[in-house]
mmCIF file of C-alpha atoms in Angstrom:
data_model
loop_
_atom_site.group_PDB
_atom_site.id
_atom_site.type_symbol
_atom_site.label_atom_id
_atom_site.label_comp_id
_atom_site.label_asym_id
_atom_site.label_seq_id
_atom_site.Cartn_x
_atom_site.Cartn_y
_atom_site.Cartn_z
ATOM 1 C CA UNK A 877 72.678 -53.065 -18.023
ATOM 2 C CA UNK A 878 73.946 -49.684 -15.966
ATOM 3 C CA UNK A 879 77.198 -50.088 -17.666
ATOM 4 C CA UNK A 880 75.397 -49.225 -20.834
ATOM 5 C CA UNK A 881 73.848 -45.663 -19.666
ATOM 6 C CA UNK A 882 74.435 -42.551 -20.341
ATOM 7 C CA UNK A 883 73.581 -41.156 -16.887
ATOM 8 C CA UNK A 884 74.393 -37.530 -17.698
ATOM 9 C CA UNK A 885 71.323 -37.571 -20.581
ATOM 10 C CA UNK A 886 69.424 -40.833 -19.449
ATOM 11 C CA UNK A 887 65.515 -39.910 -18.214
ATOM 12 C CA UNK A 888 65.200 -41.782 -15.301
ATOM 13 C CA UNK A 889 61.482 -42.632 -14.575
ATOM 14 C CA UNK A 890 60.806 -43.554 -10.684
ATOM 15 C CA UNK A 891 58.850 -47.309 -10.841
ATOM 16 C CA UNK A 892 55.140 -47.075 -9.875
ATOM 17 C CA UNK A 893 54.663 -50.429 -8.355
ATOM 18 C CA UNK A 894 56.867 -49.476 -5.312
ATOM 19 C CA UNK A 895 55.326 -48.046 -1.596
ATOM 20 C CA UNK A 896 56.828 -44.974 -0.442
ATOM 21 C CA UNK A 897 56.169 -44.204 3.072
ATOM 22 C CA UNK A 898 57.128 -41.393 5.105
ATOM 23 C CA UNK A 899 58.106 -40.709 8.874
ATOM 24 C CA UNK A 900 59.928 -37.539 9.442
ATOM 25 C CA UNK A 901 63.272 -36.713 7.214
ATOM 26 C CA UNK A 902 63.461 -40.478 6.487
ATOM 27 C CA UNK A 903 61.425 -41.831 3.753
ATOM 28 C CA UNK A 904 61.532 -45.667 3.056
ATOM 29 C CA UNK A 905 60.318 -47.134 -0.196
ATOM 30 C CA UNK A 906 59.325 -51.133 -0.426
ATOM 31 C CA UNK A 907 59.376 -52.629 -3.441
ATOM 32 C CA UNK A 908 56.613 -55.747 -3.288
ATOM 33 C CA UNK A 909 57.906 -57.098 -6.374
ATOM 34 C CA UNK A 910 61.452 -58.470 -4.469
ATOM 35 C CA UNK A 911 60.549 -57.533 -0.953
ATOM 36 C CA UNK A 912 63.545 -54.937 -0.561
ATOM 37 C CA UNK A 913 63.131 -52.183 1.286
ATOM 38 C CA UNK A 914 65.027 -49.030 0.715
ATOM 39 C CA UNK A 915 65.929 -46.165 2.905
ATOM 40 C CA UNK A 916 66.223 -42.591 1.526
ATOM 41 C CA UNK A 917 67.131 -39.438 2.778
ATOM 42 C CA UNK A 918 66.065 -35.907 1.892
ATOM 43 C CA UNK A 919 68.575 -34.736 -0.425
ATOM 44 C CA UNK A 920 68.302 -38.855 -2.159
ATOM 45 C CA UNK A 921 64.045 -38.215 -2.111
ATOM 46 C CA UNK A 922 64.453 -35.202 -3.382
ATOM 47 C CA UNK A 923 65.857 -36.208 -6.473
ATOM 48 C CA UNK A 924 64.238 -39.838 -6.728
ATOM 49 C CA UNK A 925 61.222 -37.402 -6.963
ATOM 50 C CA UNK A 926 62.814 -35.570 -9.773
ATOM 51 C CA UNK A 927 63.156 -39.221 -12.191
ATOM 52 C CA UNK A 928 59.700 -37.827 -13.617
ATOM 53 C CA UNK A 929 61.332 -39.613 -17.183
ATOM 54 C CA UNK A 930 61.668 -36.239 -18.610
ATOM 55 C CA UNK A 931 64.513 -34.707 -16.355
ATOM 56 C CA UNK A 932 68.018 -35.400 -16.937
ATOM 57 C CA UNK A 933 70.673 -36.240 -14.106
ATOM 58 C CA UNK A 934 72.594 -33.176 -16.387
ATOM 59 C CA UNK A 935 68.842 -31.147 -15.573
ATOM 60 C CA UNK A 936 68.607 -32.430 -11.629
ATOM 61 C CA UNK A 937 72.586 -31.404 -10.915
ATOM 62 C CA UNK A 938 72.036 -27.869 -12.249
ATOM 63 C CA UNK A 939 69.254 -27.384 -10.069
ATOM 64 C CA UNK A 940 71.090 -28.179 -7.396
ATOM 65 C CA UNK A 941 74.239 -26.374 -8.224
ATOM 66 C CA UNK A 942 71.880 -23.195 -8.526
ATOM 67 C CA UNK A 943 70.659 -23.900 -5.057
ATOM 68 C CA UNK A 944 73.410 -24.470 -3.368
ATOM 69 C CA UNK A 945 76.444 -22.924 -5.534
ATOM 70 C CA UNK A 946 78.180 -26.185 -5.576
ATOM 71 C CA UNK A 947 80.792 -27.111 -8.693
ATOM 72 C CA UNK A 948 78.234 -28.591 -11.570
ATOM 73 C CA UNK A 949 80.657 -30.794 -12.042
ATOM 74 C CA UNK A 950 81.060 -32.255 -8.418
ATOM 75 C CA UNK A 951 77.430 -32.114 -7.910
ATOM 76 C CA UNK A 952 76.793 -34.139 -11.350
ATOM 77 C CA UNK A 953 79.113 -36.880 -10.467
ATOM 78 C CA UNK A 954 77.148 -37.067 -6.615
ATOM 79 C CA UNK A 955 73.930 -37.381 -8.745
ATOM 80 C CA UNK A 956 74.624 -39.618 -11.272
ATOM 81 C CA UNK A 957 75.822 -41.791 -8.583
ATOM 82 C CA UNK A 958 73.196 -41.340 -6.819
ATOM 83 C CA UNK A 959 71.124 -42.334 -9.907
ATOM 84 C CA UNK A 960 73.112 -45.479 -10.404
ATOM 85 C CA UNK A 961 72.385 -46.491 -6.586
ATOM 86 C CA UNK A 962 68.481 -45.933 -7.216
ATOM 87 C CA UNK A 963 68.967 -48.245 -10.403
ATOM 88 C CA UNK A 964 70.906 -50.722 -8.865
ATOM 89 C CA UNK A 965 67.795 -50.904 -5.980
ATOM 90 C CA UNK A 966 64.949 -50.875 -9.139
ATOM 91 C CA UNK A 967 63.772 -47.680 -8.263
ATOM 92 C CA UNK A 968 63.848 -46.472 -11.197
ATOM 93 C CA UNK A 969 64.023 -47.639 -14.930
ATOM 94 C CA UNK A 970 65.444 -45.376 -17.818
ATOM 95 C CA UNK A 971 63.222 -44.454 -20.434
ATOM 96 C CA UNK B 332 80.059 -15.369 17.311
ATOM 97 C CA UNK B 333 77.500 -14.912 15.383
ATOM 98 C CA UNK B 334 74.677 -12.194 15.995
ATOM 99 C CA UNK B 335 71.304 -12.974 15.303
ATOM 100 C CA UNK B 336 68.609 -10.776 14.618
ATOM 101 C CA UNK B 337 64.562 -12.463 15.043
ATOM 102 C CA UNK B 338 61.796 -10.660 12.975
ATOM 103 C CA UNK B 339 58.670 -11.254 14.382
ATOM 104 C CA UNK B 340 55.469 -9.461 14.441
ATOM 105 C CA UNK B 341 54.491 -11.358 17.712
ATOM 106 C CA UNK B 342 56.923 -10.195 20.502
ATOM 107 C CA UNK B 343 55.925 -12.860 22.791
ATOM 108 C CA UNK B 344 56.670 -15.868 19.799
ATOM 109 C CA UNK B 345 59.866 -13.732 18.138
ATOM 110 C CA UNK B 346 60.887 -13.163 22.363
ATOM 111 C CA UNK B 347 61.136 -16.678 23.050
ATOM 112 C CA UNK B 348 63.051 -17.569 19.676
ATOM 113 C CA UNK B 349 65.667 -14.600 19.927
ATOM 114 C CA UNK B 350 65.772 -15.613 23.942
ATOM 115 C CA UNK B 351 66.577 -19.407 22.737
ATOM 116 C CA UNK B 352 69.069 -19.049 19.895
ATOM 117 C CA UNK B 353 70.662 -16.383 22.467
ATOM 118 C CA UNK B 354 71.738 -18.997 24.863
ATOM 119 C CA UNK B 355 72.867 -21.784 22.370
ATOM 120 C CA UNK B 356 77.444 -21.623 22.668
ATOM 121 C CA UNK B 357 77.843 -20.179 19.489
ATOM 122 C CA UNK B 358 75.030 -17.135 18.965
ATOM 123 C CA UNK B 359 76.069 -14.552 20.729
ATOM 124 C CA UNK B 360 73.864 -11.103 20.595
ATOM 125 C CA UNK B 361 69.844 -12.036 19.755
ATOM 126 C CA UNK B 362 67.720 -9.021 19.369
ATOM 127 C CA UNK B 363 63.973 -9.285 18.354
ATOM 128 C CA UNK B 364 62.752 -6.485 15.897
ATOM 129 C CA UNK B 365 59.719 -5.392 14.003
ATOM 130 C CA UNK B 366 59.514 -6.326 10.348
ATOM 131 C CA UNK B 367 59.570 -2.710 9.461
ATOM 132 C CA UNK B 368 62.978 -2.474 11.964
ATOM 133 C CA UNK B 369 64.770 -5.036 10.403
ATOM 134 C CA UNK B 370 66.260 -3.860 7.540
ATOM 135 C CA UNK B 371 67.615 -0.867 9.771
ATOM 136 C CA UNK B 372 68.841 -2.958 12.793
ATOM 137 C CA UNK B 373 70.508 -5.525 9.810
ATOM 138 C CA UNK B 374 72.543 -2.220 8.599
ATOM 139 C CA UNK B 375 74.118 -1.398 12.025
ATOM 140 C CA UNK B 376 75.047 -5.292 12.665
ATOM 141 C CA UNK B 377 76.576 -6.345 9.050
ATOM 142 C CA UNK B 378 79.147 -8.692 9.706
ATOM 143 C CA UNK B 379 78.387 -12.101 11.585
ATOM 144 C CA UNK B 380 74.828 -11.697 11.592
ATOM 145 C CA UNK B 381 71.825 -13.925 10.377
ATOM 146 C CA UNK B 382 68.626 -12.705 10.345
ATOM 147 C CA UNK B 383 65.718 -15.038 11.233
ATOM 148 C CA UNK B 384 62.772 -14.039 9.659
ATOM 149 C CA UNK B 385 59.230 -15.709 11.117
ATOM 150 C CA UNK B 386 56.910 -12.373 10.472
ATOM 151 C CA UNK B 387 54.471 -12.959 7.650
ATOM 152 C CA UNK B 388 56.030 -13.610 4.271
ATOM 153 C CA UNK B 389 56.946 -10.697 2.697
ATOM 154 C CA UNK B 390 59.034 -10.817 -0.656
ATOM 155 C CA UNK B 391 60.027 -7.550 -0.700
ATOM 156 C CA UNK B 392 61.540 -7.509 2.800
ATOM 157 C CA UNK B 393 62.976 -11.105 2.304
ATOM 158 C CA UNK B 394 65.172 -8.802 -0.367
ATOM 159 C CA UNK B 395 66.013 -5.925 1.434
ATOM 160 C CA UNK B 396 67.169 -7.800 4.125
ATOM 161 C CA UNK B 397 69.470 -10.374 2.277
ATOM 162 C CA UNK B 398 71.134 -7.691 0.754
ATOM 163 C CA UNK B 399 72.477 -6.839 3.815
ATOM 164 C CA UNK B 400 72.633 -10.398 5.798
ATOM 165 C CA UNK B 401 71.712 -14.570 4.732
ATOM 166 C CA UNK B 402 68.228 -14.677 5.876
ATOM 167 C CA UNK B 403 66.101 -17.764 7.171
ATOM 168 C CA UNK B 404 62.772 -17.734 6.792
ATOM 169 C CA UNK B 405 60.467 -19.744 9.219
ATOM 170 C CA UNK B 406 57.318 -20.178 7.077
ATOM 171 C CA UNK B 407 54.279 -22.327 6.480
ATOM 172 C CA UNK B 408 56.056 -25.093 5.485
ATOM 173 C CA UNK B 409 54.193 -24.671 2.153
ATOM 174 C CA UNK B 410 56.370 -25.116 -1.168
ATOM 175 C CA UNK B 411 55.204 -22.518 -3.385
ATOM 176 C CA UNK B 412 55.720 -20.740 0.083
ATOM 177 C CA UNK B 413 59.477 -21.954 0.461
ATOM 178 C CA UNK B 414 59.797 -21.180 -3.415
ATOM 179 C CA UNK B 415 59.307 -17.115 -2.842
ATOM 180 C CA UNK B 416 61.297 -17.152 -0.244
ATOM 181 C CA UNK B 417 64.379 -18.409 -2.068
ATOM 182 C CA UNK B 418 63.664 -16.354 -5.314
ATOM 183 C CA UNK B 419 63.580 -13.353 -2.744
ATOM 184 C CA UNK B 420 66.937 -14.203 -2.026
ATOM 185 C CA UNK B 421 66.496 -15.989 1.216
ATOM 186 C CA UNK B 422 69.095 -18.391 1.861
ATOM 187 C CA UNK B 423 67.256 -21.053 4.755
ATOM 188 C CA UNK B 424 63.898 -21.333 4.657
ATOM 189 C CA UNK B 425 62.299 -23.958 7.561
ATOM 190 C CA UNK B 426 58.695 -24.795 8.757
ATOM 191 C CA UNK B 427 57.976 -22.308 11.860
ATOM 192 C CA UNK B 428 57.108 -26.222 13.721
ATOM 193 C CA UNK B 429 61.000 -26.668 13.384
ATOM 194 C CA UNK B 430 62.582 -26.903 16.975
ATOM 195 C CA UNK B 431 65.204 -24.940 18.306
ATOM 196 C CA UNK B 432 67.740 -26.721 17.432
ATOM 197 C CA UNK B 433 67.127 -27.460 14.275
ATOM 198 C CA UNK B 434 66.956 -23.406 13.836
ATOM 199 C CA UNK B 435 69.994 -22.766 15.725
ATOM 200 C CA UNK B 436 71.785 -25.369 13.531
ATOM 201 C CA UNK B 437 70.335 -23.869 9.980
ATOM 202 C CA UNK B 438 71.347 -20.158 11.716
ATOM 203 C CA UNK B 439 74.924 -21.977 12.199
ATOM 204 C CA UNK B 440 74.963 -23.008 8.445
ATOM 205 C CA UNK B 441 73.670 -19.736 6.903
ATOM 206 C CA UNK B 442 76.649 -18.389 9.173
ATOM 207 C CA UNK B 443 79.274 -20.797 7.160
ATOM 208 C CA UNK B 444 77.484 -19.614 3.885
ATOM 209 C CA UNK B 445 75.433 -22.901 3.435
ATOM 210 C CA UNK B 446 72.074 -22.871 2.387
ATOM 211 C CA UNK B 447 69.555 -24.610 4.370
ATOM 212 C CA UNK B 448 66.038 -25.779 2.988
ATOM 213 C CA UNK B 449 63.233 -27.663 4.808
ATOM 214 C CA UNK B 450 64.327 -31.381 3.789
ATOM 215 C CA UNK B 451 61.479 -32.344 2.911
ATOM 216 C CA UNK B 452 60.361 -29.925 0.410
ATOM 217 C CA UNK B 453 63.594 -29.849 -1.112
ATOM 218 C CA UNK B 454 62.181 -32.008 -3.990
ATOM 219 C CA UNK B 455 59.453 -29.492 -4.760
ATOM 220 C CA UNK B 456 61.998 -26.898 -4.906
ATOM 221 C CA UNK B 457 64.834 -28.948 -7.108
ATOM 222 C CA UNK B 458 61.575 -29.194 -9.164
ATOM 223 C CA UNK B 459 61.065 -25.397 -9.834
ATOM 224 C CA UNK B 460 64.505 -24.548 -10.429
ATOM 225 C CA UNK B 461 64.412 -27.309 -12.827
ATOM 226 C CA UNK B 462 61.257 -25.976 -15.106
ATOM 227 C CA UNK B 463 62.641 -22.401 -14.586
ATOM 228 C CA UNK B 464 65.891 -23.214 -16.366
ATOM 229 C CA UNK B 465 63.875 -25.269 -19.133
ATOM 230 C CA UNK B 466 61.915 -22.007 -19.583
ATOM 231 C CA UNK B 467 64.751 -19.670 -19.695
ATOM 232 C CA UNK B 468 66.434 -22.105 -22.060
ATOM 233 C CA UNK B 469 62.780 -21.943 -24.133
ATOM 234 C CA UNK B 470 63.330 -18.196 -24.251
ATOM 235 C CA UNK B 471 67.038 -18.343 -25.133
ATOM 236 C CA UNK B 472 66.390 -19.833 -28.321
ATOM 237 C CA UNK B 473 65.033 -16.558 -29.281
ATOM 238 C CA UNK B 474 67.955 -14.885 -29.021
ATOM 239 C CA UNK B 475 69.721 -16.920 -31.765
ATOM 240 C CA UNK B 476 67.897 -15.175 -34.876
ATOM 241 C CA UNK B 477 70.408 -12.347 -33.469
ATOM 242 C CA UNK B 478 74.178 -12.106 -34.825
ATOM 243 C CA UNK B 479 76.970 -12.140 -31.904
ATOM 244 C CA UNK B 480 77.404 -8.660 -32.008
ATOM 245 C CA UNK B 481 73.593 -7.936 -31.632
ATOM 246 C CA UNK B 482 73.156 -10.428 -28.714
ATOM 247 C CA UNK B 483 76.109 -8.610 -27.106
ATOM 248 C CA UNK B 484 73.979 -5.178 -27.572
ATOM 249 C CA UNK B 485 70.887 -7.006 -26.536
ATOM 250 C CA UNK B 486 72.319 -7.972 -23.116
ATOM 251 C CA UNK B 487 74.009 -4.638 -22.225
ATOM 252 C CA UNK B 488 70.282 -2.850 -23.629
ATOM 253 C CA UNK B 489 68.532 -5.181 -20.980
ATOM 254 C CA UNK B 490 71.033 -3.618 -18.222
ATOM 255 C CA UNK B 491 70.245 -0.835 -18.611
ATOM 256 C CA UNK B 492 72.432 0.875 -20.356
ATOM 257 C CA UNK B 493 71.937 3.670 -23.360
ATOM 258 C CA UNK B 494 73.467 3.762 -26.215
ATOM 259 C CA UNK B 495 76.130 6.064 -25.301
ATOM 260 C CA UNK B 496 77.143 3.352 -22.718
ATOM 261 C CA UNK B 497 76.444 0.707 -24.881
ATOM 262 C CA UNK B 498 78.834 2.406 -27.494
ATOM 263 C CA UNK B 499 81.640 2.995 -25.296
ATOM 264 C CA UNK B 500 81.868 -0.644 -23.845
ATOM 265 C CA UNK B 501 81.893 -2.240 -27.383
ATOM 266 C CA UNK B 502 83.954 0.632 -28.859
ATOM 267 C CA UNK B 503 81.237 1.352 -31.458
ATOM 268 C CA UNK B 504 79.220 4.990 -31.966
ATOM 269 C CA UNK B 505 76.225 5.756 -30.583
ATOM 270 C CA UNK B 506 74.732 5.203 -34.113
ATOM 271 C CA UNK B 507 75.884 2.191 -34.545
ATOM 272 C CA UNK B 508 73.975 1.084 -31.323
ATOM 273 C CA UNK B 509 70.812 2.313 -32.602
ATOM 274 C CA UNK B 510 71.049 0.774 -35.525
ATOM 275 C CA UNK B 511 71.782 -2.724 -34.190
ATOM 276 C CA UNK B 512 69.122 -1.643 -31.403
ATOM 277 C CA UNK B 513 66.651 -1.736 -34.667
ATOM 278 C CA UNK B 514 67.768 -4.587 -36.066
ATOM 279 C CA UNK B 515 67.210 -6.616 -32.653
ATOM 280 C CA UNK B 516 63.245 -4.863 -31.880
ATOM 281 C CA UNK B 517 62.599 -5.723 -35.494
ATOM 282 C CA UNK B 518 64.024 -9.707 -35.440
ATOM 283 C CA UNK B 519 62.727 -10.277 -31.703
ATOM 284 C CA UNK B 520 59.480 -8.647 -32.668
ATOM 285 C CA UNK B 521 59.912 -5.936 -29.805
ATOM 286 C CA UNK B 522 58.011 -2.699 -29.377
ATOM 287 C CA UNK B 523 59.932 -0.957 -26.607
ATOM 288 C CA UNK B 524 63.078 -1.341 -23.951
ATOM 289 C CA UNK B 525 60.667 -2.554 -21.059
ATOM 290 C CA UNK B 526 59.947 -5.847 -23.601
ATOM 291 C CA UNK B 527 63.249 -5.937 -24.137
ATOM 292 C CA UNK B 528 64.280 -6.170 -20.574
ATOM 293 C CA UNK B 529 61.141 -8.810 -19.952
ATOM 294 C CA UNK B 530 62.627 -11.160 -22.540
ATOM 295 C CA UNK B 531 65.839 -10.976 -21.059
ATOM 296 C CA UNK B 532 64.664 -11.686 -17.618
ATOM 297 C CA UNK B 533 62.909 -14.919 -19.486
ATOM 298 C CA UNK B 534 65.909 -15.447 -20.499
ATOM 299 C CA UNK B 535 67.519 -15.613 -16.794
ATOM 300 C CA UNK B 536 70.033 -12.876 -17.589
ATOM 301 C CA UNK B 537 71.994 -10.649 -15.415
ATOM 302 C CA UNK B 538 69.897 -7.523 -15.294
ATOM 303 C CA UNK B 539 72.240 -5.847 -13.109
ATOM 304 C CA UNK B 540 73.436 -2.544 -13.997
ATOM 305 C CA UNK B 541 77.215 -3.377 -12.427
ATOM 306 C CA UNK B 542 79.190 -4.871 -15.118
ATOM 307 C CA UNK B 543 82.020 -5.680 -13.459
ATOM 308 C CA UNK B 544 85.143 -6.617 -15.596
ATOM 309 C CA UNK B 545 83.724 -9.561 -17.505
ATOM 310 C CA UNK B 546 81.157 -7.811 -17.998
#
């Protein structure tokens, strides 16, 4: 259950049975288990590559706060939402 | 209005660009320069000015330069590639395939003070950044064998300061320093300043000599 997780330590871990294809900035991943297909953009890939089940959404936001010089704490909020969405779509699982 | 300035070993490549981003609304001056006229062309134009770098990479100009102005660098499109370039301070990087507008539109954002990275190898990058902070992290646990006062030494040490300096800023004698100095070579297993320093940039502290106030 998501309501149960600790985003800011969870280890998200990006599912292996899904297809991830690419055409320019847009990358769409199908999952043949329930046939949904899921759009994702850069800055979305970009961390859905990151849920290596090691890296925590507290790890991915202060990468990007470095990068950018956004609040950590704004940025960690857009991520773990982000991470909830990716859940919510089974692409990931938390380890 | 923001100036642009196109580094490109190739005039006839570098002439196009600058002659492109010169007639989108909001660029307004576009010169094309040599890599090793850049850094003096930057100085006379500080102000509104982005500097679009598509000569061969070159971390040590990507520096110089960004002192002075945000850079973008059009490069390979390779990561460890895009990597270097934002270490070296660069603040866009883009594949050199990108189209004009795409450039003109990063140019815009580097104007605003946004960073702009080629989207798709933004994961590869959010990647680095992540194992470099693991690894400074790694090396900060070093530091905690030291006592407050010593890690305060230890940072101002790997700025460069002497002890002298060091002395004055904490309000202790020189002797003091040295003596903590000891104490820190001796717990962190150091032989000389230069190791010193190298742990501290492992460490991902500021190893600039300006202190500031908080300093």
């Amino acid at each position: 259950m998501s309501a149960a997780i600790d985003w800011t330590t969870a280890r998200p871990l990006k599912r292996g049975e899904v297809w991830v294809r690419r055409n320019g900035d847009e990358t769409a991943i199908y999952d043949p288990d329930s046939g949904q297909l899921s759009r994702l953009n850069p800055s979305a890939l970009a961390l859905w590559e990151l849920c290596d089940g090691e890296t925590t959404a507290e790890e991915m936001a202060e990468a990007v706060s470095v990068l950018t010089g956004s609040d950590h704490q704004a940025v960690l909020k857009q991520v773990t939402k982000t991470l909830r969405s990716f859940e919510e779509q089974r692409l990931i699982v938390i380890s | 209005m923001i100036s642009v300035i196109v580094v490109a070993t190739d005039e006839v490549s570098g002439g196009a660009l600058a002659a492109a981003l010169g007639a989108s609304p909001d660029i307004g001056e576009c010169d094309q320069v040599q890599p090793t006229d850049a850094e003096k062309l930057a100085t006379s134009n500080i102000g509104e000015t982005v500097i679009v770098d598509m000569a061969p990479p070159d971390t040590e100009r990507t520096t110089s330069l960004a002192l002075i102005s945000p850079v973008l660098v059009l490069g390979s499109g390779q990561a460890d590639e895009m990597v270097s370039a934002v270490e070296a301070g660069a603040m866009g990087y883009l594949d050199s395939t990108a189209s004009f507008d795409q450039i003109s539109e990063a140019v815009a954002s580097l104007a605003k003070g946004t960073a702009t990275v080629e989207p798709t190898l933004l994961g590869a990058l959010l990647r680095h950044v992540v194992d470099r902070r693991r690894l400074e992290r790694e090396a900060l646990k070093e530091l905690e064998v030291l006592t407050p006062r010593q890690e305060e030494v230890f940072r101002l040490l790997a700025r460069g300061l002497d002890n002298d300096e060091v002395g004055n800023r904490l309000f202790i004698s020189p002797q003091t320093v040295r003596t903590h100095t000891r104490s820190i070579m001796t717990k962190l297993d150091l032989h000389s300043r230069s190791d010193l320093v190298a742990l501290a940039a492992r460490c991902g502290l500021d190893l600039s000599p300006n202190l500031g106030e908080d300093g």
